[in-house]
CSV table of C-alpha atoms and ligand atoms in Angstrom, one decimal:
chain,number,residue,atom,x,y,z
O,146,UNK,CA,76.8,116.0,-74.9
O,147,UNK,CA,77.8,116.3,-71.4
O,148,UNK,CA,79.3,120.0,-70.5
O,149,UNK,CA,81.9,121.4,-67.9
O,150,UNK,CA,83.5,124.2,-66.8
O,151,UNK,CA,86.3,126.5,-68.3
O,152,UNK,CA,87.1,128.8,-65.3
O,153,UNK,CA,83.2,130.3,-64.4
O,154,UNK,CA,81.8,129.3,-68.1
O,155,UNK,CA,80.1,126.2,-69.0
O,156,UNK,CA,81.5,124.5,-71.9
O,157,UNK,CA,80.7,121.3,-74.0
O,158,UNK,CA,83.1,119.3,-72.9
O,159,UNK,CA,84.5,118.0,-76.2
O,160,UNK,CA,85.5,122.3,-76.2
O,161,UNK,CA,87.3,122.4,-73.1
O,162,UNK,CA,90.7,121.5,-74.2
O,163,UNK,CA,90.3,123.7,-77.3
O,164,UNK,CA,89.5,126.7,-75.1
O,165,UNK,CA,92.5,125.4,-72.4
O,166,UNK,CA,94.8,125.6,-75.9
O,167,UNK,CA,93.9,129.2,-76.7
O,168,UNK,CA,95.0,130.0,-73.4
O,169,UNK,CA,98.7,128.4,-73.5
O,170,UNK,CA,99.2,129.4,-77.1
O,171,UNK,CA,98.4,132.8,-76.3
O,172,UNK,CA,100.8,133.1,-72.9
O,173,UNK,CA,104.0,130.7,-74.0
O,174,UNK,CA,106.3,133.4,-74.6
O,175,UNK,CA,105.4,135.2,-71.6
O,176,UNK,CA,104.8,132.4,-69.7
O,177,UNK,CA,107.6,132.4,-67.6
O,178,UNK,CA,108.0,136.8,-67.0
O,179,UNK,CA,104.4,135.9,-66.0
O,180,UNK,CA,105.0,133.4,-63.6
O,181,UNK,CA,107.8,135.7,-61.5
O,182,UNK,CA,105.4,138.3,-61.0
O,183,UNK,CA,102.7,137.4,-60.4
O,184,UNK,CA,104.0,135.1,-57.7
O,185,UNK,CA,106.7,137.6,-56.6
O,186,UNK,CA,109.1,134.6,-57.4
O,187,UNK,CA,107.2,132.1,-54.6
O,188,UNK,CA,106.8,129.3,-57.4
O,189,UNK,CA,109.9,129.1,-57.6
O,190,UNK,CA,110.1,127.8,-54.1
O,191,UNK,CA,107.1,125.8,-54.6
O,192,UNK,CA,108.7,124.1,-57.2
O,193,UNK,CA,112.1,123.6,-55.2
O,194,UNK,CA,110.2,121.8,-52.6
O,195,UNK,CA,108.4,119.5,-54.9
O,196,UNK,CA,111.7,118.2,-56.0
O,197,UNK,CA,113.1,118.1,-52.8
O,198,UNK,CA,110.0,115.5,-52.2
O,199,UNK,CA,110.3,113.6,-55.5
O,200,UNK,CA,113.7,112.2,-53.9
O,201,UNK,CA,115.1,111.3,-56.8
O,202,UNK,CA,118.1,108.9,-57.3
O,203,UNK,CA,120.7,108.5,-59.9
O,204,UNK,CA,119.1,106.2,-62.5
O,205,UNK,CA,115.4,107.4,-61.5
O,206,UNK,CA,112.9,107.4,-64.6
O,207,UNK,CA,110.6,110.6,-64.4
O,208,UNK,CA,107.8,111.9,-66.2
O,209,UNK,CA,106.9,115.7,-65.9
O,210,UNK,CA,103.2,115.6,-67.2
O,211,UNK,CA,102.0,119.1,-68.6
O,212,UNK,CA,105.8,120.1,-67.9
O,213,UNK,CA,105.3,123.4,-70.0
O,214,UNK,CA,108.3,125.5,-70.0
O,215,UNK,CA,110.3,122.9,-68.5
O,216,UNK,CA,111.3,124.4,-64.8
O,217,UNK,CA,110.3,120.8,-63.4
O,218,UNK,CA,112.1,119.2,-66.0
O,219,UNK,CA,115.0,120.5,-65.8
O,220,UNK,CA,115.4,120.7,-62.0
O,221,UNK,CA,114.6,116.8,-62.4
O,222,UNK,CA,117.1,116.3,-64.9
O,223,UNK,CA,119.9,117.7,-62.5
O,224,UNK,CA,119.1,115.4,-59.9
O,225,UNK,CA,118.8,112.0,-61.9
O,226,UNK,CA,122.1,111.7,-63.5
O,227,UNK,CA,123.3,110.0,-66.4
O,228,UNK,CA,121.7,106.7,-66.0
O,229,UNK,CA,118.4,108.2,-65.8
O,230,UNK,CA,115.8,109.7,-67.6
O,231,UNK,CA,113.7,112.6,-67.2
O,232,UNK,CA,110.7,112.6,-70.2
O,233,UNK,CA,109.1,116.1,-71.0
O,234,UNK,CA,105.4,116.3,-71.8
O,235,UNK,CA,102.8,118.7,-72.3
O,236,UNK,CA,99.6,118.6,-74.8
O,237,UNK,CA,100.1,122.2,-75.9
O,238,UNK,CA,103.0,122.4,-78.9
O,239,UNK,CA,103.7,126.0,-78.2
O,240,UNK,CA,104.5,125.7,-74.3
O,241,UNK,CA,106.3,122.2,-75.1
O,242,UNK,CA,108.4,124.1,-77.9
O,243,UNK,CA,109.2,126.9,-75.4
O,244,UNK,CA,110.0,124.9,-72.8
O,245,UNK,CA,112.9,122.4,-75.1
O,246,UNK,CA,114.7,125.9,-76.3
O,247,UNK,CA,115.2,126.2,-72.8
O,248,UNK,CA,116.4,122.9,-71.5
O,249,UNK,CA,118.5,123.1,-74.5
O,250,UNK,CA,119.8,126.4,-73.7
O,251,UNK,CA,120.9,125.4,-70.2
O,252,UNK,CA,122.4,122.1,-71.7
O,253,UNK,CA,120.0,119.3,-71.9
O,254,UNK,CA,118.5,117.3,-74.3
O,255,UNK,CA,115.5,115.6,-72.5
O,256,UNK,CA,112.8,113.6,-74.6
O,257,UNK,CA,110.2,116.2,-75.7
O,258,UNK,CA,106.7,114.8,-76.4
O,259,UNK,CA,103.2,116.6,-77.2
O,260,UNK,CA,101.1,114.5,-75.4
O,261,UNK,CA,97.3,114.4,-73.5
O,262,UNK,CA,97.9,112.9,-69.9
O,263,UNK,CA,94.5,111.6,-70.6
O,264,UNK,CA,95.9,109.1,-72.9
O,265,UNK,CA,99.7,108.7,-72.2
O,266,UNK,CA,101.8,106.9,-74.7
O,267,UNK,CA,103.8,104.6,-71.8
O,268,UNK,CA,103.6,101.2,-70.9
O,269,UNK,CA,102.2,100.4,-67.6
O,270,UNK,CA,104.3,100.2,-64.5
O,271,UNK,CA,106.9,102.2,-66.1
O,272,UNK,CA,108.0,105.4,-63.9
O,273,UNK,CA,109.5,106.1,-60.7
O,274,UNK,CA,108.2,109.3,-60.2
O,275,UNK,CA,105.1,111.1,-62.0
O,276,UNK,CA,104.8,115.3,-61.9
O,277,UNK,CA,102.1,117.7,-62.9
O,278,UNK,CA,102.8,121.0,-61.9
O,279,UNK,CA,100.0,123.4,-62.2
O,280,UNK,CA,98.3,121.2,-64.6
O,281,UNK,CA,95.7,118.8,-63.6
O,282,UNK,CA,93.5,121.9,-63.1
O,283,UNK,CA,93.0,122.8,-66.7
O,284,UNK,CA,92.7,118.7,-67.2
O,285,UNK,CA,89.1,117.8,-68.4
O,286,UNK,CA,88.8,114.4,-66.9
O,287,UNK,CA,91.0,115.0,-64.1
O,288,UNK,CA,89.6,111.6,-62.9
O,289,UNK,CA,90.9,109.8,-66.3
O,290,UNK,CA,93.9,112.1,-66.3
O,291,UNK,CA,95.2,110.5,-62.4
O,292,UNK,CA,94.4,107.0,-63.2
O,293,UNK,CA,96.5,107.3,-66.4
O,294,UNK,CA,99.4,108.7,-64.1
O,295,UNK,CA,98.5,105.7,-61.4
O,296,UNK,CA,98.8,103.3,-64.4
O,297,UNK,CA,102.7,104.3,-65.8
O,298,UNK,CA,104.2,104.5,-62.3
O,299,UNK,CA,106.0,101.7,-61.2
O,300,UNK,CA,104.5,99.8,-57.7
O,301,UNK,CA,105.6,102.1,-54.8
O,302,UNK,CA,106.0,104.7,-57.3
O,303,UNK,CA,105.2,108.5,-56.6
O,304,UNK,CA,103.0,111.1,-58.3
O,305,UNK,CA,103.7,114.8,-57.0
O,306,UNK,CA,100.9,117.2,-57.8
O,307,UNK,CA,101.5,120.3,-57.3
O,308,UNK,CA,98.8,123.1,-58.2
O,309,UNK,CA,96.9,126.2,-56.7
O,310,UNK,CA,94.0,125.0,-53.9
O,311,UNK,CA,92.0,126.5,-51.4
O,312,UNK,CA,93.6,129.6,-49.2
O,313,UNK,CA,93.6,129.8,-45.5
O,314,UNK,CA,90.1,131.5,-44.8
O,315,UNK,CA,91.6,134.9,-43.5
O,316,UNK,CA,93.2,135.6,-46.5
O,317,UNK,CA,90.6,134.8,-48.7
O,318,UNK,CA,89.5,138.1,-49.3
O,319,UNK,CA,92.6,139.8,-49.9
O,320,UNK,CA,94.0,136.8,-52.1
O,321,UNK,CA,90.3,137.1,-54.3
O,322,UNK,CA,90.9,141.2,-54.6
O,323,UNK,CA,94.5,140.4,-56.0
O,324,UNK,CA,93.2,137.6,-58.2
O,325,UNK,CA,90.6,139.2,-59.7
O,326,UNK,CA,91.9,142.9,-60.6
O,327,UNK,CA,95.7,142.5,-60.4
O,328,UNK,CA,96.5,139.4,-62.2
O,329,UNK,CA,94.0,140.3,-65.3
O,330,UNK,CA,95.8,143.7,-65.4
O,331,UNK,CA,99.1,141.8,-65.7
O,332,UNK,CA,98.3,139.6,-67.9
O,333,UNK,CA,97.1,142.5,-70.3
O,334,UNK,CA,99.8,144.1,-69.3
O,335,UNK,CA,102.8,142.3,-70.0
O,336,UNK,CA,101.4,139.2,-72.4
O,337,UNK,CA,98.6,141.9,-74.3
O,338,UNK,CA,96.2,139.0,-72.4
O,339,UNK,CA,93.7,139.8,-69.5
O,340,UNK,CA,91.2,137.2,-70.4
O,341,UNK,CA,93.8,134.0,-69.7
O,342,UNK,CA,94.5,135.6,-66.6
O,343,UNK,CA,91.0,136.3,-65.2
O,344,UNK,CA,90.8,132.4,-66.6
O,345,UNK,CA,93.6,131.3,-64.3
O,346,UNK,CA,91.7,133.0,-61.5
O,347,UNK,CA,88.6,131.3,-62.5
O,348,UNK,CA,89.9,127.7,-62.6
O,349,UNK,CA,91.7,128.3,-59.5
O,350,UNK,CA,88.3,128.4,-57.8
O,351,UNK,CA,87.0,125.9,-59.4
O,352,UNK,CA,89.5,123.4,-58.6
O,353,UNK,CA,89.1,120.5,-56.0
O,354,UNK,CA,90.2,122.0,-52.5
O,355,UNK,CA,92.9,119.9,-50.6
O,356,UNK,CA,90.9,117.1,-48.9
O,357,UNK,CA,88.5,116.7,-52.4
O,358,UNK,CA,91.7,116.4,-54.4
O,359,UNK,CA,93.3,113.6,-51.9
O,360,UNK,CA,89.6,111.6,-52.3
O,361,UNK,CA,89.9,112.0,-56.2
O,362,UNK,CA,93.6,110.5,-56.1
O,363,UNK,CA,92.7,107.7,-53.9
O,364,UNK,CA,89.7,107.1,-55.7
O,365,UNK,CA,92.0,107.1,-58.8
O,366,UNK,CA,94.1,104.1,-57.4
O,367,UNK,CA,96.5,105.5,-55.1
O,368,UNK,CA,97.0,103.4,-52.0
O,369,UNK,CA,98.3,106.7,-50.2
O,370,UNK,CA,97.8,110.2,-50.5
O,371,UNK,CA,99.1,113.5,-48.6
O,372,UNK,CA,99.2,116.5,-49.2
O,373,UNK,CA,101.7,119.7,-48.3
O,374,UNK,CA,100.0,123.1,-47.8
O,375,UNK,CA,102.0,125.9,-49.1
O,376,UNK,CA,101.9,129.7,-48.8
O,377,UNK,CA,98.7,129.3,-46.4
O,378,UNK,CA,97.0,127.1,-49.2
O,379,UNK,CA,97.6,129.3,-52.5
O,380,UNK,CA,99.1,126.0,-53.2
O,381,UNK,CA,99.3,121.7,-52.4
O,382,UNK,CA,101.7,119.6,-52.8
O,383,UNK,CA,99.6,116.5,-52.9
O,384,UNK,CA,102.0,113.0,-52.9
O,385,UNK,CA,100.1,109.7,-54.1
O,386,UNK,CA,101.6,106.3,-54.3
O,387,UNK,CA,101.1,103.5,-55.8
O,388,UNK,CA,100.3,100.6,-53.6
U,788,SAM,C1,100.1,126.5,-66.0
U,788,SAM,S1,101.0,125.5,-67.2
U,788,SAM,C2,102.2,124.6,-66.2
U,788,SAM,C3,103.5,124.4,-66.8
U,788,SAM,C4,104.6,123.9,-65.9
U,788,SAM,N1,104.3,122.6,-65.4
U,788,SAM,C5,104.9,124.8,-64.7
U,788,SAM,O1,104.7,124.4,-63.6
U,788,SAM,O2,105.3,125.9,-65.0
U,788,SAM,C6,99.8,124.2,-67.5
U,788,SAM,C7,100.2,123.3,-68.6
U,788,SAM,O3,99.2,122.2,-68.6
U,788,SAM,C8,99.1,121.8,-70.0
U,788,SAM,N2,97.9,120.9,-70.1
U,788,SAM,C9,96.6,121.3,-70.1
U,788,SAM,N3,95.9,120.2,-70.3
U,788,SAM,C10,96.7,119.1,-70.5
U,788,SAM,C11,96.5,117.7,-70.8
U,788,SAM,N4,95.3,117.2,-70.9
U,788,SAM,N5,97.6,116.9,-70.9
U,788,SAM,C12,98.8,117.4,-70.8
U,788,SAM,N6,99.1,118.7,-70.5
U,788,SAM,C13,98.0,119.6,-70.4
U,788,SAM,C14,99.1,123.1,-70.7
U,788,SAM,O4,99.3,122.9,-72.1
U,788,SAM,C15,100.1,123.9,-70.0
U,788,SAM,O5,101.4,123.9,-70.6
């Protein structure tokens, strides 16, 4: 059985995504308190520039991969009209279920559906636009997982990944200090949860840095790749398409 890694632990790799489950079921309800704090509000502007990128159009068909509580979504759903359609994924039921209640609160019914973007239920050449916010990273063939999002998008189509990378040297040390003994005691904190946190710190490092994530998408089948530092590299917008 081959293994990989769950944050700094090596797991069997038919365990990862059970592990990666534990985690979302355990911080869906505080998901999004969670996300404010501990990015003092920043991912909101992370995510306002990612769909300033996508560029949608009336009419667009979108599919937010791993689209949780449903910021993405719903930002998406603004911008595509009536004629188009935005489709709301994630594997985790919990996160998915969280994420509709909202949408529906705000006032839209988008199609919900658990799914694993390592096996997507969509025809090929079907999507105008592909997201994954802050997902690929608990993903545990990220390799499988890209060339499944290469395969739905239409030709000349765009996948916008947007996730944690490598930080500007200087601030490494500083950013390490925070992500190691503030975010755990946050997590405990406000979601009863250190150990998801001191996970999300884990996988953060263990992530692809910029340049290794741009080889892995071209090597995945995107003609084109580029990425977007942000916040000094806490985060990448990478931007593949299809050609
Ligand atoms: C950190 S949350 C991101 C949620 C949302 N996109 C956001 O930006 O706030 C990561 C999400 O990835 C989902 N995920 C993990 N592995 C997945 C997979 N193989 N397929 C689809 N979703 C997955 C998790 O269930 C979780 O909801």
């Amino acid at each position: 059985m081959s293994s990989t890694h769950f944050g700094f632990k090596t797991v069997d790799e038919a365990e990862k995504a059970k592990h990666v489950r534990g985690v979302f079921d355990s911080v869906a309800s505080k998901y999004d308190v969670m996300n404010d704090l501990m990015s003092a509000g920043l991912h909101r502007l992370w995510k306002r520039y990612t769909v300033m990128v996508a560029d949608l159009r009336e009419g667009s068909q979108v599919l937010d991969i791993a689209g949780g509580t449903g910021d993405l979504s719903m930002a998406f759903a603004k911008k595509v009209g009536k004629t188009g359609r935005v489709v709301h994924t994630d594997i985790n039921e919990a996160m998915l279920r969280t994420g509709r209640d909202r949408l529906l609160d705000h006032g839209f019914v988008l199609p919900t559906l658990v799914c694993d973007a390592e096996k997507l239920p969509f025809p090929d050449n079907h999507f105008d636009v592909v997201s994954v916010a802050f997902g690929l990273r608990n993903m545990t063939h990220k390799d499988v997982a890209l060339k499944e999002m290469c395969r739905v998008l239409k030709p000349n189509g765009k996948l916008l990944v947007l996730e944690f990378s490598k930080v500007a040297k200087p601030l490494e040390k500083a950013y390490d200090w925070y992500s190691f003994n503030i975010l755990p005691k946050l997590g405990q904190m406000i979601a009863g949860d250190d150990a998801s946190y001191r996970y999300l710190a884990e996988s953060i490092r263990m992530h692809p840095s910029q340049e290794e994530l741009k080889a892995l998408m071209k090597q995945s089948g995107f003609g084109h790749v580029d990425f977007h530092n942000m916040s000094a590299g806490v985060v990448a917008l990478h931007v593949g398409i299809k050609c």
